[in-house]
Short mmCIF file of C-alpha atoms and ligand atoms in Angstrom, two decimals:
data_model
loop_
_atom_site.label_atom_id
_atom_site.label_comp_id
_atom_site.label_asym_id
_atom_site.label_seq_id
_atom_site.Cartn_x
_atom_site.Cartn_y
_atom_site.Cartn_z
CA UNK A 18 12.85 73.94 -26.34
CA UNK A 19 9.19 73.15 -27.20
CA UNK A 20 6.01 74.32 -25.49
CA UNK A 21 2.41 73.29 -24.89
CA UNK A 22 -0.24 75.89 -25.70
CA UNK A 23 -3.35 75.29 -23.61
CA UNK A 24 -6.76 77.02 -23.83
CA UNK A 25 -8.28 76.38 -20.40
CA UNK A 26 -11.90 75.78 -19.34
CA UNK A 27 -12.94 72.50 -20.99
CA UNK A 28 -14.27 69.71 -18.77
CA UNK A 29 -12.39 66.48 -19.50
CA UNK A 30 -14.72 63.65 -20.45
CA UNK A 31 -14.24 60.16 -21.89
CA UNK A 32 -11.71 57.32 -21.61
CA UNK A 33 -7.91 57.23 -21.65
CA UNK A 34 -5.49 54.28 -21.87
CA UNK A 35 -2.63 54.53 -19.40
CA UNK A 36 0.87 53.59 -20.66
CA UNK A 37 3.41 51.28 -19.05
CA UNK A 38 5.31 52.54 -16.02
CA UNK A 39 8.43 54.68 -16.60
CA UNK A 40 9.79 53.82 -13.15
CA UNK A 41 9.27 50.07 -13.64
CA UNK A 42 10.64 50.08 -17.22
CA UNK A 43 14.03 51.62 -16.35
CA UNK A 44 15.25 48.96 -13.86
CA UNK A 45 13.62 46.18 -15.92
CA UNK A 46 15.45 47.31 -19.10
CA UNK A 47 18.64 47.31 -16.99
CA UNK A 48 17.85 43.75 -15.82
CA UNK A 49 17.99 42.52 -19.45
CA UNK A 50 21.79 42.85 -19.20
CA UNK A 51 21.96 40.04 -16.63
CA UNK A 52 20.67 37.10 -18.69
CA UNK A 53 23.20 37.41 -21.58
CA UNK A 54 20.25 36.30 -23.67
CA UNK A 55 17.11 37.69 -25.30
CA UNK A 56 14.57 39.74 -23.34
CA UNK A 57 11.19 40.69 -24.80
CA UNK A 58 9.42 43.56 -23.01
CA UNK A 59 5.82 44.68 -23.65
CA UNK A 60 3.94 47.84 -22.61
CA UNK A 61 7.19 49.85 -22.48
CA UNK A 62 6.31 53.58 -22.66
CA UNK A 63 7.92 55.37 -25.62
CA UNK A 64 9.35 58.30 -23.63
CA UNK A 65 12.69 60.07 -23.47
CA UNK A 66 13.93 58.16 -20.39
CA UNK A 67 13.35 54.71 -21.90
CA UNK A 68 14.84 55.88 -25.22
CA UNK A 69 18.02 57.05 -23.45
CA UNK A 70 18.30 53.79 -21.48
CA UNK A 71 17.98 51.74 -24.67
CA UNK A 72 20.61 53.99 -26.35
CA UNK A 73 23.00 53.19 -23.50
CA UNK A 74 22.35 49.44 -23.91
CA UNK A 75 23.18 49.73 -27.61
CA UNK A 76 26.43 51.55 -26.78
CA UNK A 77 27.29 48.73 -24.36
CA UNK A 78 26.92 46.26 -27.23
CA UNK A 79 23.34 45.01 -26.86
CA UNK A 80 21.13 44.60 -29.92
CA UNK A 81 17.86 46.51 -29.41
CA UNK A 82 14.81 46.37 -31.68
CA UNK A 83 11.56 48.25 -31.11
CA UNK A 84 8.11 47.53 -32.50
CA UNK A 85 5.64 50.06 -30.98
CA UNK A 86 5.52 49.21 -27.26
CA UNK A 87 7.42 45.92 -27.70
CA UNK A 88 11.19 46.00 -27.14
CA UNK A 89 13.54 43.11 -27.90
CA UNK A 90 16.94 43.28 -26.20
CA UNK A 91 19.68 40.79 -27.09
CA UNK A 92 22.47 41.13 -24.53
CA UNK A 93 24.50 38.10 -25.72
CA UNK A 94 27.15 40.20 -27.43
CA UNK A 95 27.32 42.98 -24.85
CA UNK A 96 31.05 43.76 -24.40
CA UNK A 97 31.33 47.18 -22.75
CA UNK A 98 30.87 48.12 -19.12
CA UNK A 99 31.35 51.90 -19.12
CA UNK A 100 28.39 54.29 -19.45
CA UNK A 101 29.25 57.47 -21.44
CA UNK A 102 29.17 60.57 -19.23
CA UNK A 103 26.94 62.61 -21.53
CA UNK A 104 24.23 59.95 -21.32
CA UNK A 105 24.63 59.52 -17.54
CA UNK A 106 24.15 63.25 -17.15
CA UNK A 107 20.99 63.23 -19.28
CA UNK A 108 19.33 60.79 -16.93
CA UNK A 109 20.38 60.19 -13.34
CA UNK A 110 18.28 57.06 -13.00
CA UNK A 111 20.73 55.29 -15.34
CA UNK A 112 22.60 54.60 -12.10
CA UNK A 113 20.57 51.35 -11.80
CA UNK A 114 22.44 50.10 -14.89
CA UNK A 115 25.52 49.92 -12.66
CA UNK A 116 24.03 47.14 -10.53
CA UNK A 117 23.18 45.05 -13.59
CA UNK A 118 26.55 45.62 -15.31
CA UNK A 119 28.63 44.84 -12.22
CA UNK A 120 26.29 41.90 -11.45
CA UNK A 121 27.25 40.26 -14.76
CA UNK A 122 30.72 41.63 -15.62
CA UNK A 123 32.06 42.28 -12.09
CA UNK A 124 33.14 45.78 -13.12
CA UNK A 125 31.71 49.06 -14.38
CA UNK A 126 32.57 52.74 -14.64
CA UNK A 127 29.89 55.42 -14.50
CA UNK A 128 29.99 59.17 -14.05
CA UNK A 129 28.40 60.54 -10.92
CA UNK A 130 24.70 61.00 -11.88
CA UNK A 131 24.47 64.35 -10.05
CA UNK A 132 21.38 66.02 -8.75
CA UNK A 133 18.44 67.55 -10.56
CA UNK A 134 15.82 70.16 -9.79
CA UNK A 135 14.20 68.27 -6.95
CA UNK A 136 17.22 67.69 -4.77
CA UNK A 137 20.87 66.65 -4.50
CA UNK A 138 19.88 62.98 -5.02
CA UNK A 139 22.99 61.30 -3.63
CA UNK A 140 23.73 57.62 -4.29
CA UNK A 141 25.57 56.83 -1.04
CA UNK A 142 23.06 54.07 -0.17
CA UNK A 143 23.67 52.39 -3.55
CA UNK A 144 27.45 52.44 -3.06
CA UNK A 145 27.32 51.28 0.58
CA UNK A 146 25.20 48.36 -0.61
CA UNK A 147 27.70 47.50 -3.33
CA UNK A 148 30.55 47.55 -0.82
CA UNK A 149 28.61 45.18 1.46
CA UNK A 150 28.48 42.79 -1.52
CA UNK A 151 32.27 42.77 -1.74
CA UNK A 152 32.42 45.23 -4.65
CA UNK A 153 35.34 47.67 -4.55
CA UNK A 154 33.96 51.16 -5.17
CA UNK A 155 36.31 54.00 -6.05
CA UNK A 156 34.96 57.55 -6.38
CA UNK A 157 37.24 60.07 -8.03
CA UNK A 158 36.83 63.27 -10.10
CA UNK A 159 33.16 62.70 -10.81
CA UNK A 160 33.55 59.05 -11.77
CA UNK A 161 32.62 55.88 -9.90
CA UNK A 162 34.55 52.69 -10.64
CA UNK A 163 33.26 49.34 -9.34
CA UNK A 164 35.12 46.05 -9.53
CA UNK A 165 35.37 42.68 -7.77
CA UNK A 166 36.44 39.07 -8.28
CA UNK A 167 33.01 37.84 -7.30
CA UNK A 168 29.91 39.20 -5.59
CA UNK A 169 29.20 37.68 -2.17
CA UNK A 170 25.66 37.84 -0.78
CA UNK A 171 25.30 39.80 2.49
CA UNK A 172 22.79 41.58 4.73
CA UNK A 173 22.25 45.23 3.82
CA UNK A 174 20.31 47.66 6.00
CA UNK A 175 19.21 50.81 4.10
CA UNK A 176 19.25 54.01 6.19
CA UNK A 177 16.34 55.20 4.03
CA UNK A 178 13.96 53.00 1.94
CA UNK A 179 15.53 54.25 -1.31
CA UNK A 180 13.80 52.94 -4.47
CA UNK A 181 16.92 53.16 -6.63
CA UNK A 182 19.23 51.67 -4.01
CA UNK A 183 16.85 48.73 -3.44
CA UNK A 184 16.68 48.09 -7.20
CA UNK A 185 20.44 48.46 -7.71
CA UNK A 186 21.31 46.05 -4.90
CA UNK A 187 18.73 43.52 -6.18
CA UNK A 188 20.28 43.67 -9.68
CA UNK A 189 23.83 43.29 -8.36
CA UNK A 190 22.83 40.30 -6.16
CA UNK A 191 20.98 38.12 -8.73
CA UNK A 192 24.17 36.28 -9.85
CA UNK A 193 26.01 36.60 -6.52
CA UNK A 194 27.30 33.69 -4.44
CA UNK A 195 24.99 33.14 -1.47
CA UNK A 196 22.08 35.11 -0.12
CA UNK A 197 21.49 38.86 0.11
CA UNK A 198 18.91 40.31 2.47
CA UNK A 199 17.95 43.97 2.12
CA UNK A 200 16.26 45.38 5.22
CA UNK A 201 14.36 48.69 5.26
CA UNK A 202 13.92 48.09 1.53
CA UNK A 203 11.63 50.37 -0.52
CA UNK A 204 8.18 48.80 -1.06
CA UNK A 205 7.07 50.56 -4.26
CA UNK A 206 5.07 48.49 -6.83
CA UNK A 207 7.87 49.07 -9.36
CA UNK A 208 10.14 46.96 -7.15
CA UNK A 209 7.58 44.12 -7.18
CA UNK A 210 7.50 44.40 -10.99
CA UNK A 211 11.30 44.13 -11.10
CA UNK A 212 11.24 41.06 -8.81
CA UNK A 213 8.55 39.39 -10.98
CA UNK A 214 10.55 39.97 -14.17
CA UNK A 215 13.82 38.77 -12.62
CA UNK A 216 12.18 35.61 -11.21
CA UNK A 217 10.66 34.90 -14.64
CA UNK A 218 14.24 35.13 -15.95
CA UNK A 219 15.34 32.50 -13.40
CA UNK A 220 16.41 34.62 -10.44
CA UNK A 221 15.41 33.67 -6.91
CA UNK A 222 13.97 36.74 -5.15
CA UNK A 223 11.19 37.13 -2.59
CA UNK A 224 9.77 39.86 -0.34
CA UNK A 225 9.55 42.72 -2.87
CA UNK A 226 6.68 44.95 -1.75
CA UNK A 227 7.67 44.43 1.87
CA UNK A 228 10.58 46.06 3.70
CA UNK A 229 12.69 42.87 3.59
CA UNK A 230 13.84 41.60 0.17
CA UNK A 231 15.73 38.31 -0.06
CA UNK A 232 17.84 37.42 -3.13
CA UNK A 233 19.38 33.95 -3.39
CA UNK A 234 22.19 34.06 -5.96
CA UNK A 235 21.84 31.77 -9.03
CA UNK A 236 24.33 30.68 -11.67
CA UNK A 237 22.28 30.92 -14.85
CA UNK A 238 19.43 32.99 -16.22
CA UNK A 239 17.31 32.46 -19.33
CA UNK A 240 15.51 34.46 -21.98
CA UNK A 241 12.35 36.12 -20.77
CA UNK A 242 9.19 37.88 -21.99
CA UNK A 243 7.59 40.36 -19.62
CA UNK A 244 4.81 42.96 -19.64
CA UNK A 245 5.53 46.17 -17.69
CA UNK A 246 3.00 47.27 -15.05
CA UNK A 247 0.83 50.37 -15.71
CA UNK A 248 2.20 53.80 -14.77
CA UNK A 249 0.54 54.77 -11.48
CA UNK A 250 1.83 58.37 -11.63
CA UNK A 251 0.53 58.93 -15.16
CA UNK A 252 -2.79 57.52 -13.90
CA UNK A 253 -2.75 59.93 -10.94
CA UNK A 254 -1.95 62.80 -13.29
CA UNK A 255 -5.02 62.09 -15.47
CA UNK A 256 -7.25 61.71 -12.42
CA UNK A 257 -6.11 65.16 -11.26
CA UNK A 258 -6.76 66.55 -14.75
CA UNK A 259 -10.32 65.20 -14.54
CA UNK A 260 -10.74 66.58 -11.01
CA UNK A 261 -9.46 70.11 -11.72
CA UNK A 262 -11.64 70.54 -14.84
CA UNK A 263 -14.85 69.31 -13.15
CA UNK A 264 -14.84 66.37 -15.56
CA UNK A 265 -15.92 62.74 -15.72
CA UNK A 266 -13.25 60.32 -16.97
CA UNK A 267 -12.40 56.62 -17.10
CA UNK A 268 -8.83 55.30 -16.99
CA UNK A 269 -8.17 51.91 -18.65
CA UNK A 270 -5.10 49.62 -18.20
CA UNK A 271 -4.49 50.68 -14.60
CA UNK A 272 -4.01 48.83 -11.31
CA UNK A 273 -6.18 50.74 -8.77
CA UNK A 274 -4.41 49.07 -5.82
CA UNK A 275 -1.28 51.07 -6.74
CA UNK A 276 -3.13 54.36 -6.32
CA UNK A 277 -4.85 53.94 -2.93
CA UNK A 278 -3.51 57.12 -1.23
CA UNK A 279 -4.25 59.23 -4.34
CA UNK A 280 -7.81 57.87 -4.66
CA UNK A 281 -8.49 58.53 -0.95
CA UNK A 282 -7.30 62.14 -1.24
CA UNK A 283 -9.39 62.71 -4.39
CA UNK A 284 -12.45 61.38 -2.53
CA UNK A 285 -11.63 63.68 0.41
CA UNK A 286 -11.61 66.55 -2.14
CA UNK A 287 -15.17 65.54 -3.10
CA UNK A 288 -14.58 63.39 -6.21
CA UNK A 289 -16.66 60.28 -6.84
CA UNK A 290 -14.38 57.32 -7.54
CA UNK A 291 -15.31 53.87 -8.85
CA UNK A 292 -12.69 51.13 -9.36
CA UNK A 293 -12.67 47.66 -10.88
CA UNK A 294 -9.73 45.30 -11.53
CA UNK A 295 -8.15 47.36 -14.33
CA UNK A 296 -10.04 50.64 -14.57
CA UNK A 297 -10.77 53.71 -12.47
CA UNK A 298 -13.69 56.11 -12.99
CA UNK A 299 -13.67 59.64 -11.57
CA UNK A 300 -16.48 62.19 -11.45
CA UNK A 301 -15.46 65.60 -10.13
CA UNK A 302 -17.68 67.80 -7.91
CA UNK A 303 -18.57 71.38 -8.89
CA UNK A 304 -16.10 72.70 -6.32
CA UNK A 305 -13.19 70.73 -4.83
CA UNK A 306 -12.41 70.85 -1.11
CA UNK A 307 -8.96 71.56 0.40
CA UNK A 308 -7.10 68.58 1.94
CA UNK A 309 -3.77 68.13 3.75
CA UNK A 310 -1.02 65.89 2.29
CA UNK A 311 2.22 64.40 3.61
CA UNK A 312 4.41 62.61 1.05
CA UNK A 313 5.84 59.32 2.32
CA UNK A 314 7.56 56.21 0.96
CA UNK A 315 5.10 53.67 -0.48
CA UNK A 316 2.37 52.87 0.54
CA UNK A 317 2.13 56.53 1.65
CA UNK A 318 1.19 59.42 -0.65
CA UNK A 319 3.80 59.42 -3.47
CA UNK A 320 6.17 62.39 -3.75
CA UNK A 321 5.80 62.22 -7.55
CA UNK A 322 2.16 63.27 -7.17
CA UNK A 323 2.87 66.21 -4.83
CA UNK A 324 3.21 68.97 -7.45
CA UNK A 325 0.31 67.66 -9.54
CA UNK A 326 -2.01 67.50 -6.55
CA UNK A 327 -0.92 70.99 -5.39
CA UNK A 328 -2.19 72.36 -8.74
CA UNK A 329 -5.60 70.86 -7.90
CA UNK A 330 -5.56 72.18 -4.31
CA UNK A 331 -4.60 75.68 -5.51
CA UNK A 332 -8.16 76.02 -6.90
CA UNK A 333 -9.94 74.03 -4.17
CA UNK A 334 -12.13 75.66 -1.48
CA UNK A 335 -10.13 76.26 1.73
CA UNK A 336 -6.52 76.02 2.88
CA UNK A 337 -4.30 72.92 2.34
CA UNK A 338 -1.06 72.04 4.11
CA UNK A 339 1.49 69.96 2.19
CA UNK A 340 4.60 68.38 3.72
CA UNK A 341 7.21 67.01 1.27
CA UNK A 342 9.17 64.39 3.23
CA UNK A 343 11.13 62.72 0.43
CA UNK A 344 13.01 65.37 -1.58
CA UNK A 345 14.48 68.57 -0.18
CA UNK A 346 13.79 70.83 -3.14
CA UNK A 347 10.53 69.81 -4.77
CA UNK A 348 8.56 73.10 -4.67
CA UNK A 349 10.29 75.06 -7.46
CA UNK A 350 7.21 74.77 -9.70
CA UNK A 351 5.14 76.78 -7.15
CA UNK A 352 6.74 80.03 -8.39
CA UNK A 353 5.29 79.27 -11.82
CA UNK A 354 1.86 78.43 -10.36
CA UNK A 355 1.95 81.82 -8.58
CA UNK A 356 2.31 83.51 -11.97
CA UNK A 357 -1.09 81.93 -12.71
CA UNK A 358 -2.55 83.42 -9.53
CA UNK A 359 -1.95 80.63 -7.00
CA UNK A 360 -1.64 81.62 -3.33
CA UNK A 361 1.16 79.36 -2.01
CA UNK A 362 3.74 80.00 0.70
CA UNK A 363 6.66 77.57 1.10
CA UNK A 364 8.62 77.20 4.35
CA UNK A 365 11.22 74.36 4.15
CA UNK A 366 9.34 71.06 3.71
CA UNK A 367 5.90 72.68 4.13
CA UNK A 368 3.70 74.48 1.62
CA UNK A 369 0.50 76.30 2.62
CA UNK A 370 -2.03 76.66 -0.19
CA UNK A 371 -4.97 79.08 0.02
CA UNK A 372 -7.51 78.04 -2.61
CA UNK A 373 -8.37 80.66 -5.26
CA UNK A 374 -11.44 80.67 -7.50
CA UNK A 375 -9.58 80.06 -10.77
CA UNK A 376 -6.10 80.18 -12.35
CA UNK A 377 -5.39 82.87 -14.95
CA UNK A 378 -3.57 81.67 -18.06
CA UNK A 379 0.11 82.71 -18.24
CA UNK A 380 3.48 82.01 -19.81
CA UNK A 381 5.19 79.50 -17.46
CA UNK A 382 8.35 77.36 -17.48
CA UNK A 383 8.66 73.68 -16.47
CA UNK A 384 11.38 73.14 -13.88
CA UNK A 385 11.27 69.33 -13.75
CA UNK A 386 9.15 66.40 -14.92
CA UNK A 387 6.33 66.43 -12.35
CA UNK A 388 6.50 70.19 -11.80
CA UNK A 389 5.90 70.59 -15.54
CA UNK A 390 2.94 68.21 -15.36
CA UNK A 391 1.47 70.38 -12.59
CA UNK A 392 1.62 73.44 -14.87
CA UNK A 393 -0.23 71.55 -17.63
CA UNK A 394 -2.94 70.52 -15.15
CA UNK A 395 -3.27 74.14 -14.00
CA UNK A 396 -3.49 75.34 -17.62
CA UNK A 397 -6.38 72.95 -18.35
CA UNK A 398 -8.52 74.78 -15.77
CA UNK A 399 -7.15 78.30 -16.21
CA UNK A 400 -9.06 81.25 -17.67
CA UNK A 401 -7.55 81.98 -21.09
CA UNK A 402 -4.33 80.74 -22.66
CA UNK A 403 -1.37 79.12 -20.85
CA UNK A 404 1.98 78.44 -22.52
CA UNK A 405 4.04 75.78 -20.75
CA UNK A 406 7.68 76.01 -21.88
CA UNK A 407 10.63 73.57 -21.56
CA UNK A 408 8.31 70.61 -22.02
CA UNK A 409 11.33 68.36 -22.70
CA UNK A 410 11.16 67.70 -18.95
CA UNK A 411 7.57 66.46 -19.35
CA UNK A 412 8.36 64.34 -22.42
CA UNK A 413 10.81 62.39 -20.23
CA UNK A 414 7.95 60.77 -18.33
CA UNK A 415 4.66 61.13 -20.26
CA UNK A 416 3.88 59.40 -23.56
CA UNK A 417 1.69 61.44 -25.97
CA UNK A 418 0.37 63.60 -23.09
CA UNK A 419 -1.09 66.25 -25.42
CA UNK A 420 -2.79 63.67 -27.67
CA UNK A 421 -4.30 61.80 -24.72
CA UNK A 422 -5.57 65.03 -23.14
CA UNK A 423 -7.00 66.22 -26.48
CA UNK A 424 -8.94 62.95 -26.78
CA UNK A 425 -10.55 63.84 -23.45
CA UNK A 426 -11.59 67.26 -24.77
CA UNK A 427 -8.65 69.43 -23.67
CA UNK A 428 -7.50 72.24 -26.01
CA UNK A 429 -3.73 71.60 -26.00
CA UNK A 430 -1.25 71.82 -28.87
CA UNK A 431 2.50 71.32 -29.20
CA UNK A 432 4.43 74.40 -30.36
C1 EPZ B 10 12.79 56.98 -7.68
O1 EPZ B 10 13.88 57.88 -7.62
C2 EPZ B 10 11.90 57.49 -8.81
N1 EPZ B 10 12.65 57.46 -10.06
C3 EPZ B 10 11.47 58.92 -8.50
O2 EPZ B 10 10.59 59.33 -9.54
C4 EPZ B 10 10.70 58.92 -7.18
O3 EPZ B 10 10.36 60.26 -6.85
C5 EPZ B 10 11.58 58.33 -6.07
O4 EPZ B 10 12.03 57.01 -6.45
C6 EPZ B 10 10.85 58.23 -4.74
O5 EPZ B 10 9.69 57.46 -4.92
C7 EPZ B 10 12.77 56.28 -10.72
O6 EPZ B 10 12.29 55.25 -10.27
C8 EPZ B 10 13.51 56.32 -12.01
P1 EPZ B 10 15.04 57.38 -3.85
P2 EPZ B 10 15.16 57.52 -6.69
O7 EPZ B 10 16.37 56.76 -3.96
O8 EPZ B 10 15.39 56.07 -6.72
C9 EPZ B 10 17.55 59.94 -0.78
C10 EPZ B 10 9.79 60.72 -11.24
O9 EPZ B 10 9.28 61.84 -11.19
N2 EPZ B 10 18.68 59.06 -1.14
O10 EPZ B 10 13.90 56.59 -3.28
O11 EPZ B 10 16.25 58.43 -7.06
C11 EPZ B 10 17.20 60.87 -1.92
O12 EPZ B 10 18.02 62.01 -1.92
C12 EPZ B 10 11.00 60.41 -10.39
O13 EPZ B 10 9.36 59.76 -11.93
C13 EPZ B 10 19.87 59.16 -0.43
O14 EPZ B 10 20.00 59.97 0.47
O15 EPZ B 10 14.58 57.94 -5.25
C14 EPZ B 10 15.76 61.21 -1.63
O16 EPZ B 10 15.72 62.27 -0.67
C15 EPZ B 10 11.48 61.63 -9.61
N3 EPZ B 10 20.90 58.35 -0.78
C16 EPZ B 10 15.21 59.92 -1.00
O17 EPZ B 10 16.36 59.16 -0.58
C17 EPZ B 10 20.79 57.43 -1.79
O18 EPZ B 10 21.77 56.69 -2.04
C18 EPZ B 10 14.40 59.08 -1.95
O19 EPZ B 10 15.21 58.76 -3.04
C19 EPZ B 10 19.58 57.34 -2.51
C20 EPZ B 10 18.53 58.17 -2.16
#
């Protein structure tokens, strides 16, 4: 397993280009299965999760070619519908491939994606949705088999606005007979991106970004070219890196409207924020102020930014209260932050953070993607050297993180 070695204390200054969104790319790559044609995708981040998803498409019989951030997927000759277990286990979000495969081939077999370090992450809402579409779903010994004669549009009420379940049901309904209406749908921007790409391909979907998504089944789809939206969590991560180091940075290729709750909290902490159509500027204060945060489904404060923001609050003046309302086990990284001197107590969904003057560099281990990112952010501001281990978790979701941070003046190397 590799590590980042970070010498803390440098203010981050300058400009950084944000990559395409990991969480928009994954369902959009899956959608390329539906058109049995050619799909050209631009601004796809070159990260472990997109690499794995493209590997799976190749195993299913798609032809995939990559030229820097441009991906060409030819799904005309796709002839398999079963996702290998070892790849399913590497990345639970491959479950959205199921909706696209069953949407086109009317059958699929996947292994149960299982949980990860932030919670059990069940997929009951996905499978209930499939059943409402007339898909037979059989769960046995860790496998899920889906099959049907045809997919019939229906109304589907989600008990929780699950991002993955909303995406999976949209993918399975594109070629269905009749109309599907998803109520209590997730409203994340990544779902709007998926709708826009599918409609460009010839699907008939409306309402993404609201809590009611309507999919009218169509018979044919066509080849499509699409540019992935910017990654709002990578953008939030760099803003927090600028804030914690007392820096002054500018983010290019971003959509500020996707980051509203994060920008408001950074301003509450004392940062100066300026936004235009596709850039965000941040100037940090000498000392950040404590703020309270509750993670919520979009447009609330995103759970993916919780750990990263906690690293900032751990060295802010005052006490912050965090409530994690989305995942039941998303504070594991706090034990590692405590090794760097953080004063954090966790009780169930709530974390209480008493700001300290400064982190001390230490040897710490990433526990998951965003928890690992939090440790990097802490290391940038720490006194002395921090070694962040198990960075494979971080490489899943951040493209060239060390290079981008170095360009802003951070002292970070890959070991
Ligand atoms: C997506 O995960 C994102 N991943 C996550 O980002 C993100 O944290 C999450 O949405 C919430 O915004 C991708 O898009 C690839 P959910 P997903 O279904 O779809 C429960 C990152 O760091 N639930 O909205 O898995 C679930 O247990 C990752 O980039 C059920 O109970 O999230 C959780 O408590 C981490 N049954 C809550 O809903 C289900 O069938 C939210 O999960 C599905 C979900």
